[in-house]
XYZ file of C-alpha atoms in Angstrom:
211
model
C -18.859 20.463 -17.924
C -16.928 17.251 -17.888
C -13.676 16.932 -20.017
C -14.995 13.813 -21.570
C -18.262 15.186 -22.829
C -16.902 18.384 -24.259
C -13.223 17.979 -25.345
C -11.218 15.534 -27.396
C -7.916 17.511 -27.257
C -5.583 17.780 -24.384
C -7.731 18.239 -21.363
C -7.025 21.010 -18.907
C -5.733 20.051 -15.497
C -8.681 21.833 -13.752
C -11.154 19.843 -15.919
C -9.374 16.606 -14.890
C -9.600 17.469 -11.256
C -13.247 18.296 -11.728
C -13.663 14.748 -13.179
C -11.722 13.249 -10.268
C -14.239 14.642 -7.824
C -17.201 13.172 -9.976
C -19.107 10.411 -8.192
C -18.687 7.971 -11.045
C -15.585 5.924 -10.503
C -15.037 5.222 -14.206
C -14.769 9.075 -14.785
C -12.382 9.210 -11.905
C -10.154 6.513 -13.434
C -10.122 8.240 -16.961
C -9.285 11.499 -15.182
C -6.089 10.221 -13.369
C -4.976 8.224 -16.463
C -5.112 11.476 -18.452
C -3.327 13.187 -15.612
C -0.450 10.664 -15.939
C -0.510 11.179 -19.736
C -0.751 14.995 -20.134
C 0.108 16.623 -16.706
C 2.187 14.106 -14.728
C 4.319 16.492 -12.661
C 1.664 19.076 -12.025
C -0.964 16.491 -11.165
C 1.305 14.648 -8.631
C 2.051 17.906 -6.929
C -1.669 18.870 -6.677
C -2.684 15.351 -5.645
C -0.167 15.236 -2.921
C -1.681 18.494 -1.592
C -5.000 16.548 -1.265
C -3.409 14.043 1.220
C -3.771 16.600 3.886
C -7.444 17.449 3.211
C -10.217 16.890 5.676
C -12.469 15.692 2.740
C -12.058 11.975 3.251
C -13.528 11.132 -0.155
C -11.236 13.394 -2.009
C -8.190 12.038 -0.088
C -9.214 8.518 -0.941
C -9.499 9.387 -4.693
C -6.220 11.283 -4.601
C -4.473 8.204 -3.038
C -5.929 5.987 -5.815
C -4.852 8.502 -8.485
C -1.322 8.731 -7.164
C -0.982 4.986 -6.898
C -2.031 4.792 -10.652
C 0.949 6.878 -11.595
C 3.272 3.990 -10.622
C 6.965 4.524 -9.894
C 7.080 8.227 -10.961
C 4.991 9.162 -7.948
C 7.185 7.269 -5.479
C 9.841 9.782 -4.632
C 7.405 12.820 -4.331
C 5.186 10.818 -1.953
C 8.230 9.564 0.016
C 9.252 13.211 0.523
C 5.786 14.035 1.847
C 5.855 10.988 4.181
C 9.044 12.171 5.801
C 8.129 15.817 5.898
C 4.939 15.400 7.689
C 4.149 14.070 11.243
C 0.359 13.931 10.572
C -0.872 10.305 10.959
C -3.506 10.732 8.244
C -0.886 12.036 5.765
C 1.543 9.241 6.538
C -1.072 6.533 6.309
C -2.292 7.930 2.959
C 1.288 7.840 1.691
C 1.588 4.258 2.689
C -1.666 3.414 0.915
C -0.210 5.085 -2.182
C 2.851 2.886 -1.921
C 0.727 -0.234 -1.658
C -1.045 0.764 -4.941
C 2.373 1.565 -6.523
C 3.703 -1.850 -5.484
C 0.670 -3.537 -7.081
C 1.487 -2.277 -10.633
C 5.295 -2.219 -10.403
C 7.567 -5.255 -10.466
C 10.522 -4.407 -8.373
C 13.509 -6.787 -8.483
C 14.413 -5.200 -5.123
C 12.655 -2.820 -2.929
C 13.810 0.775 -3.685
C 15.983 2.236 -0.897
C 13.640 5.212 -0.273
C 10.777 2.711 0.326
C 12.894 0.719 2.575
C 13.483 3.808 4.741
C 9.748 4.371 4.750
C 9.209 0.799 5.941
C 11.786 0.794 8.657
C 10.396 4.011 10.113
C 6.814 2.731 9.887
C 7.707 -0.554 11.720
C 9.124 1.602 14.657
C 6.043 3.707 14.794
C 3.552 3.302 17.766
C 0.446 4.155 15.689
C -1.734 1.068 14.773
C -2.830 2.720 11.443
C 0.818 3.062 10.411
C 1.601 -0.549 11.614
C -1.158 -2.114 9.719
C -0.521 -0.095 6.566
C 3.152 -0.974 6.374
C 2.268 -4.717 6.743
C -0.134 -4.235 3.842
C 2.645 -2.757 1.860
C 5.020 -5.483 2.574
C 2.258 -8.130 1.678
C 1.835 -6.370 -1.631
C 5.607 -6.466 -2.272
C 5.252 -10.310 -1.916
C 8.537 -12.207 -1.772
C 10.489 -8.884 -1.701
C 8.725 -7.928 1.489
C 8.760 -11.395 3.088
C 12.025 -10.961 4.994
C 10.797 -7.839 6.661
C 7.520 -9.585 7.586
C 9.413 -12.454 9.128
C 11.446 -9.987 11.166
C 8.292 -8.196 12.253
C 6.474 -11.285 13.219
C 9.125 -11.858 16.003
C 8.639 -8.469 17.567
C 6.861 -7.814 20.911
C 4.261 -5.593 19.211
C 1.472 -7.964 19.243
C -0.713 -6.095 16.690
C 2.211 -5.757 14.283
C 3.357 -9.326 14.792
C -0.135 -10.795 14.377
C -0.762 -8.917 11.211
C 2.627 -9.941 9.829
C 1.935 -13.586 10.525
C -1.306 -13.391 8.516
C 0.532 -11.662 5.619
C 3.331 -14.367 5.697
C 0.634 -17.000 5.356
C -0.474 -15.452 2.025
C 3.004 -15.489 0.461
C 3.869 -18.817 -1.350
C 7.504 -19.391 -0.327
C 9.432 -21.971 1.657
C 10.451 -19.268 4.106
C 6.812 -18.655 4.906
C 6.384 -22.287 6.038
C 9.511 -22.258 8.024
C 8.542 -19.092 9.756
C 4.975 -20.267 10.549
C 6.238 -23.697 11.858
C 8.700 -22.065 14.101
C 6.180 -19.635 15.554
C 3.671 -22.271 15.984
C 5.884 -24.360 18.042
C 7.244 -21.406 20.100
C 5.206 -21.287 23.402
C 7.146 -18.322 24.619
C 5.583 -15.900 22.246
C 2.284 -14.152 22.819
C -0.606 -16.600 22.598
C -2.471 -14.577 19.974
C 0.589 -14.565 17.703
C 1.086 -18.290 18.194
C -2.517 -18.933 17.470
C -2.438 -16.868 14.404
C 0.638 -18.724 13.183
C -1.036 -22.105 13.769
C -4.132 -20.938 11.850
C -2.043 -19.459 8.960
C 0.059 -22.517 8.668
C -2.967 -24.790 8.483
C -4.647 -22.473 5.889
C -1.519 -22.449 3.908
C -1.230 -26.243 3.769
C -4.940 -26.606 2.856
C -4.385 -24.038 0.045
C -1.362 -25.981 -1.367
C -2.884 -29.474 -0.833
C -6.590 -29.129 -1.111
C -7.020 -32.800 -2.102
C -5.532 -33.860 1.041
C -7.961 -32.091 3.305
C-alpha cells in the first residue's frame, strides 16, 4: 500500500521506492522529496544502483530523483561516472548533473564536474557529446567558455550542438563567438550555417521590434 495513503510518520525507504515506481508522476515526486528529507544517503546509494538497470522507466525516474537531491548527490554520481565505462550509465549521470545544475546556483563550476565535462568532451560517443552540451547549456554563463571552446572543434556534431546552445545564452561573448563562426568559411558548412541561424535568432529575440 502506498506510503501516502497509509502513513503520516516517517516513511520507510522501501515504501518510498514503491511509490517511485508508481505510474503517477506526482506520487513519484513526493517519494523522492521524502527520500531527500528522511533517507538522503541510503536513497542516493540505492538510486545510483538503478542507473545500471535495463528497466528504462525506472532508470529515468531514478535520474529525476537524484537530480532532485541537488548538490548532495553530485559527488556520489561523479564517482559512478568515473568508475563505469557503460555508456548508458555515463549518459544517465550526465542527465543527473543537468538536473542538479537546474536547481543549484554555482558561482563557479565545481572541480569534480569540470573533470566530468572535460572527459565527456573528448568522448567519441554522440550520446555523451550531446548530454555534456546540455549540461553546459544548463550551467548558463558558467558553461559558456567551454561551449565556445567546443564550437571550434572538428567534431561536427559536438560543435553544431554547442553553437545552438551558445545562441541560447544571453551574453556578449555569445554574440562575438557566433559572429566569428558565421564569418569563418574555413569551418564545416553545417557549423557555419548553424552559427548564422543562431545569430539571427539571437538578434530577433533581443530586438523583436526591429524584425
